[in-house]
Coordinates of C-alpha atoms in Angstrom, one line a residue:
Chain D
X1 CA 0.0 0.0 0.0
X2 CA 2.8 2.3 1.1
X3 CA 4.9 1.3 -1.9
X4 CA 1.9 1.9 -4.2
X5 CA 1.6 5.4 -2.8
X6 CA 5.3 6.1 -3.3
X7 CA 5.1 4.9 -6.8
X8 CA 2.2 7.1 -7.5
X9 CA 4.0 10.2 -6.1
X10 CA 7.1 9.2 -8.1
X11 CA 5.2 8.8 -11.4
X12 CA 3.5 12.2 -10.8
X13 CA 6.8 14.0 -10.1
X14 CA 8.5 12.4 -13.1
X15 CA 5.6 13.5 -15.2
X16 CA 5.8 17.1 -13.8
X17 CA 9.5 17.4 -14.5
X18 CA 9.5 15.9 -18.0
X19 CA 6.4 17.8 -19.1
X20 CA 8.0 21.1 -17.9
X21 CA 11.2 20.5 -19.8
X22 CA 9.1 19.7 -22.9
X23 CA 7.3 23.1 -22.5
X24 CA 4.1 21.6 -21.1
X25 CA 2.6 21.1 -17.6
X26 CA 1.8 18.0 -15.6
X27 CA -0.5 18.0 -12.6
X28 CA 1.5 20.8 -11.1
X29 CA 4.5 23.1 -11.8
X30 CA 7.6 21.4 -10.4
X31 CA 9.3 23.0 -7.4
X32 CA 13.1 22.9 -7.7
X33 CA 15.8 24.0 -5.2
X34 CA 19.5 24.2 -5.8
X35 CA 20.9 24.3 -2.3
X36 CA 24.4 23.7 -1.0
X37 CA 25.1 24.4 2.6
X38 CA 22.7 27.1 3.6
X39 CA 21.6 28.5 6.9
X40 CA 17.9 27.9 6.6
X41 CA 18.4 24.2 5.8
X42 CA 20.8 23.9 8.8
X43 CA 18.6 25.8 11.3
X44 CA 15.5 24.0 10.1
X45 CA 17.0 20.6 10.8
X46 CA 18.6 21.7 14.1
X47 CA 22.2 21.9 12.8
X48 CA 24.8 24.6 12.2
X49 CA 26.2 25.3 8.8
X50 CA 29.5 24.0 10.0
X51 CA 27.8 20.7 10.8
X52 CA 26.4 20.5 7.2
X53 CA 29.9 21.4 5.8
X54 CA 31.7 18.8 7.8
X55 CA 29.3 15.9 8.0
X56 CA 27.7 14.7 4.7
X57 CA 25.3 12.5 6.7
X58 CA 24.0 15.6 8.6
X59 CA 23.7 17.4 5.3
X60 CA 21.7 14.4 3.9
X61 CA 19.4 14.4 6.9
X62 CA 18.7 18.1 6.6
X63 CA 18.1 17.8 2.8
X64 CA 15.7 14.9 3.1
X65 CA 13.8 16.9 5.8
X66 CA 13.4 19.9 3.6
X67 CA 12.3 17.8 0.6
X68 CA 9.7 16.0 2.7
X69 CA 8.3 19.0 4.5
X70 CA 8.2 21.3 1.5
X71 CA 7.3 18.8 -1.2
X72 CA 10.4 19.7 -3.4
X73 CA 10.4 17.9 -6.7
X74 CA 13.9 18.5 -7.9
X75 CA 16.3 19.0 -4.9
X76 CA 19.7 19.6 -6.4
X77 CA 22.8 20.6 -4.4
X78 CA 25.7 19.1 -2.6
X79 CA 27.3 20.0 0.8
X80 CA 29.8 22.4 -0.3
X81 CA 31.7 24.3 -3.0
X82 CA 33.4 23.3 -6.2
X83 CA 36.8 21.9 -6.4
X84 CA 36.7 21.9 -10.2
X85 CA 40.4 22.5 -10.6
X86 CA 40.8 18.8 -9.9
X87 CA 38.6 17.9 -12.9
X88 CA 41.5 16.5 -15.0
X89 CA 42.3 13.9 -12.3
X90 CA 39.4 11.9 -13.8
X91 CA 41.6 11.4 -16.9
X92 CA 43.9 9.0 -15.2
X93 CA 41.4 7.6 -12.7
X94 CA 37.9 7.5 -14.3
X95 CA 36.3 6.1 -11.1
X96 CA 37.2 9.3 -9.3
X97 CA 34.5 11.1 -11.3
X98 CA 32.3 12.8 -10.4
X99 CA 33.1 13.4 -6.7
X100 CA 36.7 14.5 -7.3
X101 CA 35.3 18.0 -8.1
X102 CA 33.5 18.4 -4.7
X103 CA 34.9 20.5 -1.9
X104 CA 33.4 20.0 1.5
X105 CA 34.5 21.5 4.8
X106 CA 36.4 18.4 5.6
X107 CA 38.1 18.2 2.2
X108 CA 39.0 21.9 2.7
X109 CA 40.6 21.2 6.0
X110 CA 42.6 18.3 4.5
X111 CA 43.8 20.1 1.3
X112 CA 43.9 23.6 2.8
X113 CA 42.8 25.1 -0.5
X114 CA 43.2 28.9 -0.9
X115 CA 40.0 29.4 -2.9
X116 CA 37.2 28.6 -0.5
X117 CA 36.4 29.6 3.1
X118 CA 34.3 27.6 5.5
X119 CA 32.1 28.0 8.6
X120 CA 33.8 26.8 11.7
X121 CA 37.2 27.2 10.0
X122 CA 38.0 30.7 8.6
X123 CA 34.4 31.8 9.1
X124 CA 31.9 31.9 11.9
X125 CA 30.1 28.6 12.8
X126 CA 26.8 30.0 11.4
X127 CA 28.2 31.5 8.2
X128 CA 28.1 29.8 4.8
X129 CA 30.9 28.3 2.7
X130 CA 32.1 30.8 0.2
X131 CA 34.2 30.7 -3.0
X132 CA 36.8 33.4 -3.1
X133 CA 39.0 32.3 -6.0
X134 CA 42.7 33.3 -6.4
X135 CA 45.2 33.8 -9.1
X136 CA 47.2 30.6 -9.7
X137 CA 48.6 31.4 -13.2
X138 CA 50.6 34.5 -14.1
X139 CA 50.1 36.1 -17.5
X140 CA 53.4 34.8 -18.9
X141 CA 52.5 31.2 -18.0
X142 CA 49.4 31.1 -20.2
X143 CA 51.3 29.4 -23.1
X144 CA 52.5 26.6 -20.8
X145 CA 48.9 26.1 -19.6
X146 CA 47.5 26.1 -23.1
X147 CA 50.0 23.5 -24.3
X148 CA 49.0 20.9 -21.7
X149 CA 46.4 21.9 -19.1
X150 CA 46.5 18.8 -16.9
X151 CA 50.3 19.0 -16.7
X152 CA 50.2 22.6 -15.7
X153 CA 47.4 22.0 -13.2
X154 CA 49.1 19.0 -11.6
X155 CA 52.6 20.5 -11.5
X156 CA 51.9 24.2 -10.9
X157 CA 48.3 24.9 -9.7
X158 CA 47.9 22.1 -7.2
X159 CA 51.0 23.2 -5.1
X160 CA 49.8 26.8 -5.4
X161 CA 46.2 26.2 -4.6
X162 CA 46.4 23.5 -1.9
X163 CA 48.6 24.4 1.0
X164 CA 48.9 20.7 1.9
X165 CA 50.4 20.0 -1.5
X166 CA 52.9 22.9 -1.5
X167 CA 55.7 20.4 -1.2
X168 CA 54.4 17.4 -3.3
X169 CA 57.1 15.0 -2.1
X170 CA 56.4 15.6 1.6
X171 CA 54.7 13.4 4.2
X172 CA 52.1 16.2 4.6
X173 CA 51.2 15.9 0.9
X174 CA 51.1 12.1 0.7
X175 CA 49.0 12.0 3.9
X176 CA 46.7 14.7 2.6
X177 CA 46.1 12.7 -0.6
X178 CA 45.2 9.6 1.4
X179 CA 42.9 11.5 3.6
X180 CA 41.3 13.2 0.6
X181 CA 40.5 9.8 -0.9
X182 CA 39.1 8.5 2.4
X183 CA 36.9 11.6 2.6
X184 CA 35.6 11.1 -0.9
X185 CA 34.6 7.5 0.0
X186 CA 32.6 8.8 3.0
X187 CA 31.1 11.5 0.8
X188 CA 30.0 9.0 -1.9
X189 CA 28.5 6.7 0.7
X190 CA 26.5 9.5 2.2
X191 CA 25.3 10.7 -1.2
X192 CA 24.1 7.2 -2.0
X193 CA 22.2 7.0 1.3
X194 CA 20.5 10.4 0.5
X195 CA 19.5 9.1 -2.9
X196 CA 17.9 6.0 -1.4
X197 CA 16.1 8.1 1.3
X198 CA 14.8 10.6 -1.3
X199 CA 13.7 7.8 -3.6
X200 CA 11.7 6.2 -0.7
X201 CA 9.8 9.5 -0.5
X202 CA 8.9 9.4 -4.2
X203 CA 11.5 12.0 -5.2
X204 CA 12.8 11.0 -8.7
X205 CA 16.5 10.3 -9.0
X206 CA 18.2 12.1 -11.9
X207 CA 21.7 11.6 -13.2
X208 CA 23.3 15.0 -12.5
X209 CA 26.7 16.6 -13.1
X210 CA 28.0 20.1 -12.4
X211 CA 30.1 21.7 -15.1
X212 CA 31.6 25.0 -16.1
X213 CA 32.0 27.1 -19.2
X214 CA 35.8 26.9 -19.7
X215 CA 35.9 30.7 -19.4
X216 CA 34.4 30.4 -16.0
X217 CA 36.9 27.7 -15.2
X218 CA 39.7 30.0 -16.1
X219 CA 38.2 32.9 -14.2
X220 CA 37.4 30.9 -11.0
X221 CA 40.3 28.6 -10.7
X222 CA 43.2 29.8 -12.9
X223 CA 43.4 33.5 -13.3
X224 CA 41.1 34.9 -10.6
X225 CA 37.8 36.6 -11.6
X226 CA 38.8 40.3 -12.2
X227 CA 42.1 39.3 -13.8
X228 CA 40.2 37.1 -16.3
X229 CA 38.0 40.1 -17.2
X230 CA 41.1 42.3 -17.7
X231 CA 42.5 39.5 -19.9
X232 CA 39.4 39.8 -22.1
X233 CA 40.5 43.4 -22.7
X234 CA 44.2 43.1 -22.8
X235 CA 44.9 39.6 -24.0
X236 CA 41.8 38.1 -25.5
X237 CA 43.7 35.6 -27.6
X238 CA 45.4 34.1 -24.5
X239 CA 42.2 33.6 -22.5
X240 CA 40.5 32.3 -25.6
X241 CA 43.2 29.7 -26.3
X242 CA 43.2 28.7 -22.6
X243 CA 39.5 28.1 -22.6
X244 CA 39.7 26.2 -25.9
X245 CA 42.4 24.0 -24.3
X246 CA 40.2 23.2 -21.3
X247 CA 37.1 22.5 -23.3
X248 CA 37.8 18.8 -24.2
X249 CA 38.5 17.9 -20.6
X250 CA 35.3 19.5 -19.4
X251 CA 33.3 17.8 -22.2
X252 CA 34.9 14.4 -21.5
X253 CA 34.1 14.8 -17.7
X254 CA 30.5 15.5 -18.5
X255 CA 30.3 12.6 -21.0
X256 CA 32.0 10.0 -18.8
X257 CA 30.1 11.0 -15.7
X258 CA 26.7 10.8 -17.2
X259 CA 27.1 7.9 -19.6
X260 CA 26.5 5.2 -17.0
X261 CA 26.4 1.4 -17.6
X262 CA 22.9 0.0 -17.9
X263 CA 23.0 -1.7 -14.5
X264 CA 23.8 1.7 -12.8
X265 CA 21.3 3.6 -15.0
X266 CA 18.5 1.4 -13.6
X267 CA 18.8 3.2 -10.3
X268 CA 17.7 6.5 -11.9
X269 CA 14.1 7.5 -12.7
X270 CA 14.7 10.1 -15.4
X271 CA 16.9 8.8 -18.1
X272 CA 18.0 12.1 -19.6
X273 CA 20.9 13.3 -17.4
X274 CA 20.9 17.0 -16.3
X275 CA 24.1 19.0 -16.6
X276 CA 24.1 22.0 -14.3
X277 CA 26.1 25.0 -15.5
X278 CA 26.4 27.9 -13.1
X279 CA 27.5 30.8 -15.2
X280 CA 29.7 33.4 -13.5
X281 CA 31.1 35.7 -16.2
X282 CA 27.9 36.1 -18.1
X283 CA 26.5 39.3 -16.5
X284 CA 30.0 40.9 -16.5
X285 CA 30.8 40.5 -20.2
X286 CA 29.9 43.0 -22.8
X287 CA 28.1 41.9 -26.0
X288 CA 31.3 41.6 -27.9
X289 CA 33.0 39.4 -25.3
X290 CA 29.9 37.4 -24.7
X291 CA 28.9 36.9 -28.3
X292 CA 32.4 36.3 -29.7
X293 CA 34.0 34.2 -26.9
X294 CA 31.8 33.1 -24.1
X295 CA 28.5 32.1 -25.8
X296 CA 30.2 30.1 -28.7
X297 CA 31.9 28.0 -26.1
X298 CA 28.7 27.5 -24.2
X299 CA 27.0 26.5 -27.4
X300 CA 29.6 23.8 -28.0
X301 CA 28.8 22.3 -24.6
X302 CA 25.1 22.6 -25.0
X303 CA 25.1 21.1 -28.5
X304 CA 27.2 18.2 -27.3
X305 CA 24.6 17.7 -24.4
X306 CA 21.7 17.8 -26.7
X307 CA 23.3 15.3 -29.1
X308 CA 23.8 12.9 -26.3
X309 CA 20.3 13.3 -24.8
X310 CA 21.4 15.4 -21.8
X311 CA 19.5 18.4 -20.6
X312 CA 21.6 21.5 -19.8
X313 CA 20.3 23.4 -16.7
X314 CA 21.9 26.8 -17.1
X315 CA 22.1 29.1 -14.1
X316 CA 22.3 32.6 -15.5
X317 CA 23.7 34.5 -12.6
X318 CA 23.0 38.2 -12.1
X319 CA 20.9 40.1 -14.7
X320 CA 21.2 38.1 -18.0
X321 CA 18.6 40.3 -19.8
X322 CA 21.1 41.9 -22.3
X323 CA 22.2 38.5 -23.6
X324 CA 18.8 36.8 -23.6
X325 CA 18.3 36.7 -27.3
X326 CA 21.4 34.6 -27.9
X327 CA 19.3 31.7 -26.5
X328 CA 17.3 31.8 -29.7
X329 CA 20.3 30.1 -31.4
X330 CA 19.3 26.9 -29.7
X331 CA 16.7 24.4 -30.8
X332 CA 13.4 24.7 -28.9
X333 CA 12.7 22.7 -25.7
X334 CA 16.2 21.5 -25.1
X335 CA 17.4 23.3 -22.0
X336 CA 16.3 24.6 -18.6
X337 CA 17.1 28.3 -18.2
X338 CA 17.3 29.5 -14.6
X339 CA 17.4 33.3 -14.0
X340 CA 18.5 35.1 -10.9
X341 CA 17.2 38.7 -11.4
X342 CA 16.2 39.2 -15.1
X343 CA 13.6 41.5 -16.6
X344 CA 10.9 38.8 -16.4
X345 CA 8.6 40.4 -19.1
X346 CA 11.6 40.2 -21.5
X347 CA 12.2 36.6 -20.5
X348 CA 8.6 35.8 -21.3
X349 CA 8.8 37.7 -24.6
X350 CA 11.9 35.9 -25.8
X351 CA 11.7 32.4 -24.2
X352 CA 8.1 31.5 -23.5
X353 CA 7.2 28.5 -25.5
X354 CA 10.8 28.1 -26.7
X355 CA 12.7 26.9 -23.6
X356 CA 11.8 25.7 -20.1
X357 CA 12.3 28.6 -17.7
X358 CA 13.2 28.3 -14.0
X359 CA 13.2 30.7 -11.1
X360 CA 10.7 33.3 -10.0
X361 CA 10.8 33.7 -6.2
X362 CA 13.3 36.4 -5.1
X363 CA 15.2 34.7 -2.2
X364 CA 15.0 38.0 -0.3
X365 CA 11.2 37.7 -0.3
X366 CA 11.6 34.6 1.9
X367 CA 13.1 36.9 4.5
X368 CA 11.4 40.2 4.1
X369 CA 7.9 39.1 2.8
X370 CA 4.8 37.6 4.3
X371 CA 3.1 34.4 3.2
X372 CA 0.6 36.6 1.3
X373 CA 3.5 38.3 -0.5
X374 CA 4.9 34.9 -1.5
X375 CA 1.5 33.7 -2.6
X376 CA 1.1 36.7 -4.8
X377 CA 4.6 36.3 -6.3
X378 CA 3.9 32.6 -7.1
X379 CA 0.5 33.5 -8.7
X380 CA 2.1 36.2 -10.7
X381 CA 4.9 34.0 -12.0
X382 CA 2.5 31.2 -13.0
X383 CA 0.3 33.7 -14.8
X384 CA 3.3 35.0 -16.8
X385 CA 3.8 31.4 -18.1
X386 CA 0.1 30.7 -18.9
X387 CA -0.6 28.8 -15.7
X388 CA 3.0 27.4 -15.6
X389 CA 3.6 25.8 -19.0
X390 CA 7.3 25.1 -19.5
X391 CA 8.0 26.6 -16.1
X392 CA 9.8 25.3 -13.0
X393 CA 9.4 27.3 -9.8
X394 CA 12.6 28.0 -7.9
X395 CA 14.4 30.7 -5.9
X396 CA 16.4 33.5 -7.5
X397 CA 19.5 32.8 -5.5
X398 CA 20.6 29.3 -4.5
X399 CA 21.2 29.8 -0.8
X400 CA 18.4 30.3 1.6
X401 CA 19.4 32.7 4.4
X402 CA 18.9 31.7 8.1
X403 CA 16.3 34.4 8.5
X404 CA 14.0 32.7 5.9
X405 CA 10.6 32.3 7.5
X406 CA 9.2 28.8 7.7
X407 CA 5.7 30.0 7.0
X408 CA 7.0 31.5 3.7
X409 CA 8.5 28.2 2.7
X410 CA 5.0 26.6 3.3
X411 CA 3.4 29.4 1.3
X412 CA 5.5 28.5 -1.7
X413 CA 4.2 24.9 -1.9
X414 CA 0.6 25.9 -0.9
X415 CA 0.5 28.5 -3.6
X416 CA 1.9 26.2 -6.1
X417 CA -0.8 23.6 -5.3
X418 CA -3.4 26.3 -5.3
X419 CA -2.6 28.1 -8.6
X420 CA -0.9 25.5 -10.9
Chain W
X1 CA 41.9 69.3 -27.6
X2 CA 43.3 69.9 -24.1
X3 CA 45.2 67.1 -22.3
X4 CA 42.5 67.1 -19.7
X5 CA 39.8 66.4 -22.4
X6 CA 42.0 63.9 -24.1
X7 CA 42.5 62.1 -20.8
X8 CA 38.7 62.0 -20.2
X9 CA 38.2 60.6 -23.7
X10 CA 41.0 58.0 -23.4
X11 CA 39.4 56.8 -20.1
X12 CA 36.0 56.6 -21.8
X13 CA 37.5 54.5 -24.6
X14 CA 39.4 52.4 -22.1
X15 CA 42.6 53.1 -24.1
X16 CA 45.2 52.1 -21.5
X17 CA 48.3 53.2 -23.5
X18 CA 46.8 56.6 -24.2
X19 CA 45.7 57.1 -20.6
X20 CA 49.2 56.3 -19.3
X21 CA 50.9 58.6 -21.9
X22 CA 48.7 61.6 -21.2
X23 CA 48.9 61.2 -17.4
X24 CA 52.7 61.0 -17.6
X25 CA 52.7 64.1 -19.8
X26 CA 50.4 66.0 -17.5
X27 CA 52.6 65.2 -14.5
X28 CA 55.7 66.4 -16.4
X29 CA 53.9 69.5 -17.3
X30 CA 53.1 70.1 -13.6
X31 CA 49.4 70.0 -14.1
X32 CA 47.6 70.1 -10.7
X33 CA 46.6 66.7 -9.4
X34 CA 43.1 67.9 -8.9
X35 CA 42.8 68.6 -12.6
X36 CA 44.0 65.1 -13.5
X37 CA 41.5 63.6 -11.1
X38 CA 38.8 65.8 -12.5
X39 CA 39.5 64.5 -16.0
X40 CA 39.3 60.9 -14.6
X41 CA 36.1 61.7 -12.8
X42 CA 34.5 63.1 -16.0
X43 CA 35.6 59.9 -17.8
X44 CA 34.1 57.7 -15.1
X45 CA 30.8 59.7 -15.2
X46 CA 30.6 59.2 -18.9
X47 CA 31.3 55.4 -18.4
X48 CA 28.6 55.3 -15.8
X49 CA 26.2 56.8 -18.3
X50 CA 27.2 54.3 -21.0
X51 CA 26.6 51.6 -18.5
X52 CA 23.2 52.8 -17.7
X53 CA 22.3 53.0 -21.4
X54 CA 23.4 49.3 -21.7
X55 CA 26.3 50.2 -24.0
X56 CA 28.9 49.3 -21.4
X57 CA 28.9 46.3 -19.1
X58 CA 30.6 45.3 -15.8
X59 CA 33.6 44.2 -17.9
X60 CA 34.1 47.9 -18.7
X61 CA 33.7 48.9 -15.1
X62 CA 36.3 46.4 -14.0
X63 CA 38.7 47.7 -16.7
X64 CA 38.0 51.3 -15.9
X65 CA 38.7 50.5 -12.3
X66 CA 42.0 48.9 -13.4
X67 CA 42.9 52.1 -15.4
X68 CA 42.1 54.3 -12.4
X69 CA 44.4 52.2 -10.2
X70 CA 47.2 52.8 -12.8
X71 CA 46.5 56.6 -12.8
X72 CA 46.4 56.7 -9.0
X73 CA 49.8 54.9 -8.9
X74 CA 51.3 57.6 -11.2
X75 CA 49.8 60.3 -9.1
X76 CA 50.8 58.9 -5.7
X77 CA 54.0 60.8 -5.4
X78 CA 52.3 64.0 -6.3
X79 CA 49.4 63.4 -4.0
X80 CA 51.8 62.6 -1.1
X81 CA 53.1 66.2 -1.3
X82 CA 49.9 67.7 0.1
X83 CA 46.3 67.1 1.1
X84 CA 43.6 67.1 -1.7
X85 CA 40.3 68.6 -1.0
X86 CA 37.6 65.9 -0.8
X87 CA 33.9 66.0 -1.3
X88 CA 33.5 64.0 1.9
X89 CA 34.2 60.7 3.6
X90 CA 32.5 57.4 2.8
X91 CA 33.0 54.4 5.0
X92 CA 32.5 51.2 3.1
X93 CA 32.7 47.4 3.7
X94 CA 31.3 44.0 2.9
X95 CA 29.2 43.0 5.9
X96 CA 29.9 40.2 8.4
X97 CA 29.9 36.7 7.1
X98 CA 30.4 37.8 3.4
X99 CA 33.9 37.8 1.9
X100 CA 33.1 39.0 -1.6
X101 CA 35.0 42.1 -2.7
X102 CA 34.8 42.7 -6.5
X103 CA 31.7 44.9 -6.5
X104 CA 32.9 46.8 -3.4
X105 CA 36.3 47.4 -4.9
X106 CA 34.9 48.9 -8.1
X107 CA 32.7 51.3 -6.0
X108 CA 35.8 52.3 -3.9
X109 CA 37.8 53.2 -7.1
X110 CA 34.9 55.1 -8.6
X111 CA 34.2 57.1 -5.4
X112 CA 37.8 57.9 -5.1
X113 CA 37.9 59.1 -8.7
X114 CA 34.9 61.3 -8.0
X115 CA 36.7 63.1 -5.1
X116 CA 35.6 61.1 -2.1
X117 CA 37.8 60.0 0.7
X118 CA 37.0 56.3 1.1
X119 CA 37.7 54.3 4.2
X120 CA 37.5 50.7 3.0
X121 CA 37.0 48.4 5.9
X122 CA 37.4 45.3 3.7
X123 CA 35.3 42.1 3.8
X124 CA 33.5 40.2 6.6
X125 CA 33.2 43.5 8.6
X126 CA 31.4 43.2 12.0
X127 CA 28.8 45.7 13.1
X128 CA 31.2 46.8 15.8
X129 CA 33.9 47.7 13.3
X130 CA 31.4 49.8 11.3
X131 CA 30.4 51.6 14.4
X132 CA 34.0 52.2 15.4
X133 CA 34.9 53.5 11.9
X134 CA 31.9 55.9 11.9
X135 CA 33.0 57.3 15.3
X136 CA 36.6 57.6 14.1
X137 CA 36.2 58.9 10.5
X138 CA 32.8 60.8 10.8
X139 CA 31.7 59.9 7.3
X140 CA 28.8 61.5 5.4
X141 CA 27.8 58.2 3.9
X142 CA 28.2 54.5 4.9
X143 CA 28.1 51.8 2.3
X144 CA 27.2 48.2 3.2
X145 CA 28.1 45.7 0.5
X146 CA 26.8 42.1 0.2
X147 CA 26.7 39.5 -2.6
X148 CA 25.3 36.4 -0.8
X149 CA 21.7 36.2 0.4
X150 CA 23.1 35.6 3.9
X151 CA 24.3 39.2 3.9
X152 CA 20.7 40.5 4.5
X153 CA 20.7 39.6 8.2
X154 CA 24.1 41.2 8.9
X155 CA 23.1 44.3 7.0
X156 CA 20.2 44.7 9.4
X157 CA 22.4 43.9 12.4
X158 CA 24.9 46.5 11.3
X159 CA 22.3 49.3 10.9
X160 CA 20.7 48.3 14.2
X161 CA 24.1 48.6 15.9
X162 CA 24.7 52.1 14.3
X163 CA 21.3 53.1 15.6
X164 CA 22.0 51.7 19.0
X165 CA 25.3 53.7 19.1
X166 CA 23.2 56.9 18.4
X167 CA 25.0 57.5 15.1
X168 CA 22.2 56.8 12.7
X169 CA 20.9 60.3 12.2
X170 CA 24.4 61.7 11.4
X171 CA 24.9 59.6 8.3
X172 CA 23.1 58.2 5.2
X173 CA 23.4 54.5 4.6
X174 CA 23.4 52.8 1.2
X175 CA 23.3 49.1 0.6
X176 CA 24.8 47.6 -2.5
X177 CA 25.3 44.3 -4.3
X178 CA 23.6 41.7 -6.5
X179 CA 21.1 40.7 -3.9
X180 CA 19.7 44.1 -2.8
X181 CA 16.4 45.6 -3.8
X182 CA 13.7 48.0 -2.4
X183 CA 12.3 45.4 -0.1
X184 CA 15.7 44.6 1.4
X185 CA 16.5 48.3 1.8
X186 CA 13.4 48.9 3.8
X187 CA 13.8 45.6 5.8
X188 CA 17.4 46.4 6.9
X189 CA 16.6 50.1 7.5
X190 CA 18.9 51.6 4.9
X191 CA 18.3 55.0 3.2
X192 CA 18.8 53.7 -0.3
X193 CA 20.1 50.8 -2.4
X194 CA 21.9 50.2 -5.7
X195 CA 23.0 47.1 -7.6
X196 CA 25.3 49.0 -9.9
X197 CA 28.0 51.5 -9.3
X198 CA 26.6 54.2 -11.4
X199 CA 23.3 54.4 -9.6
X200 CA 25.1 54.2 -6.3
X201 CA 27.3 57.2 -7.2
X202 CA 24.4 59.3 -8.3
X203 CA 22.6 58.6 -5.0
X204 CA 25.7 59.5 -2.9
X205 CA 26.3 62.6 -5.0
X206 CA 22.8 63.8 -4.4
X207 CA 23.1 63.2 -0.6
X208 CA 26.5 65.0 -0.5
X209 CA 25.0 67.9 -2.5
X210 CA 22.4 68.1 0.3
X211 CA 25.3 68.4 2.8
X212 CA 24.5 65.2 4.7
X213 CA 26.1 65.1 8.1
X214 CA 27.1 68.7 8.2

C-alpha cells in the first residue's frame, strides 16, 4: 500500500518534470531547489552550517527533511563548494568522477585550499561556505597552460592552490592525498544514502553533473575573476586559447560522468541526465566578449549535451537580460534556463514556449515578505507562463538565508498547489 | 583638444596606453593633481552613463577601475606632497559573514575618482567595526556591500548597531550588491540601495549635495 503510494508520487513527479522540460505542464508546476550548505536548511534541521559542511550525513538528513516538509520535486545541491580545478584527475582515474570536483568543509581542512572559506574554520560557525578564488597562473604562464592543461594543473596549480600539497614530495602531501581519498569515500556513501532516502519519498532520481563554461573555469580557478575580465580586454587571444584548451577535458568529464552502464542507470528514474552549468562571467561580459567568446563556447557544450540526450540546466547569474536573445540560437525545448534577477517580461517575450524557464521567487522575499507576498509572487509567475507551462518554480539565488521564514516556505508549496 | 579632455576621452575609450601617456605628460607639465583627477572623474561619469544605457557592461567597469588604479599609482608621489580637498568621507565594507569584494572594490575606485575620501574596511566586517569606523572617521555616507543572500541579516544587524550607538541620524546608509532591492532596503533600514556602481554614485552625489552630516 505504502509502496503503491510512493510509486504514485514518483510517477506524478517524473511527469511534472518531464512535461515542464518539454514546455508543457503536468498535474503541477515542479518546485526545484539548488541548495548547497545554507543557513535555513541547517537551522530547520537543528544543525549549524559548520555541521552540514563537515558531515555529509547531517547534510543528507537536513536535505531529506526539507524535501519531505516542503514537497520539493527537484532537490539539487551538494554539501559544499566546487573543487573543479581537480577535474583532470578523472583522466587517469575515471572512477574518481564525479566526486573529485567536490569541496566540503572536511576536504577543505585536508587540502587547505586557498580558494574557499568555511564556517567553523575561517568563518563563523553560522556563516556559509564561500568561494573566493585566487590567481594561480601568471600572465606569462598562459602558453604553458595552453600546451598541456592537466600537466600545468598537476605540477603548478595544485601546489599553489592547496597548502597541503605545497611540497608534493612531503609526508604532509602524501598524507593529505590519502585523507582526501578517504573523505571522498565517506562522501560518496553519504550521497548514495541520500538518494535512497529521497527515492523512498517518491522523489525522482536524476543523473546530474555540475560543469563549467571553460571561461568560468579560467576565471574561477586559474586567473582569478577580475584578472580574467582584464584578460578579455588586454589579452583576449590568450584567455580564448586557454578556454579552448580546457574544453575537451570538461566535455569528457560530462560525457563520462553521465554515460552510466545499464546496471547503474537502472537506479535512476529520469533517463536524460541533467548538466548544471552555473555561469559566472555572463553578467559581466559586454556583448562583444559574450557573443564572440563566451557564448560560442557555451553552445559547444550545449550542443554536445543535446546530441547525447542530456538536458543542460543553465544558471544565468545576475541580470542576464542583455544576452537573452542569444538563446534563440538553440533548438526549442532542449534546455532549462534559470534566471536570478532578469527582466521577467523580457524573458517571457523571448523564451516563453521556446525553452523551459526556471526561477521566480526572489530569495530575499523569503526573509522580508509575508506568506501573502509569497503567494502573490507565485501566482504572478504562473500567470506569466500561462498557468505554468514550460516553467519550474525556484528561488532566484541558491542559498536560503537563516532568516528565511518557515511560513514563507510553506506558502511556496501551498500557492503552487493552489494556482498551478 | 586639451590634455584634460584627451585624458577623459581615453578613459571613456578604455585606451590604456593613451591614458598612461597623457597622465605622464600632465605630471611632467606640472598639471595640478586635482585637474588630472577631475579628468578621470569626467571619464568615469561618462562610463557610468554608457553603463546605464546598456552600451557598457561590468567588464568595462572592471577595466576602468584597473585604469584608475594605474592613474592613482602615477599620481601617488604628487598626492603625497599635500592634502587634496575631498567631497566627503565614505566608510564602506562588505558585511559580516560575506567575503566578496569585487563589487565593493569597483565602488571604492569610482568614489575615489569622484573626489571622495574612502575608508575601505574590507570584507567580513562586523557591526562593531562599522560603528568604530563611523566614530573615528565621521563619514557622510556609509556603504554596506553584500553578494550572498546571507548578507541580508548582517546588513540589518549593522544598521541596528549604528542606531544603538546613536550615530544613525548623522549619516546616510546605502546598501549595494547583486542581492539588494527596495524590499531589502526597507527591511534592513537603509536609506537607499543600488545594484550597480553608477546608480550608487548618483545617490551618494545627491546626498552630499544636500550636505549630509554637516
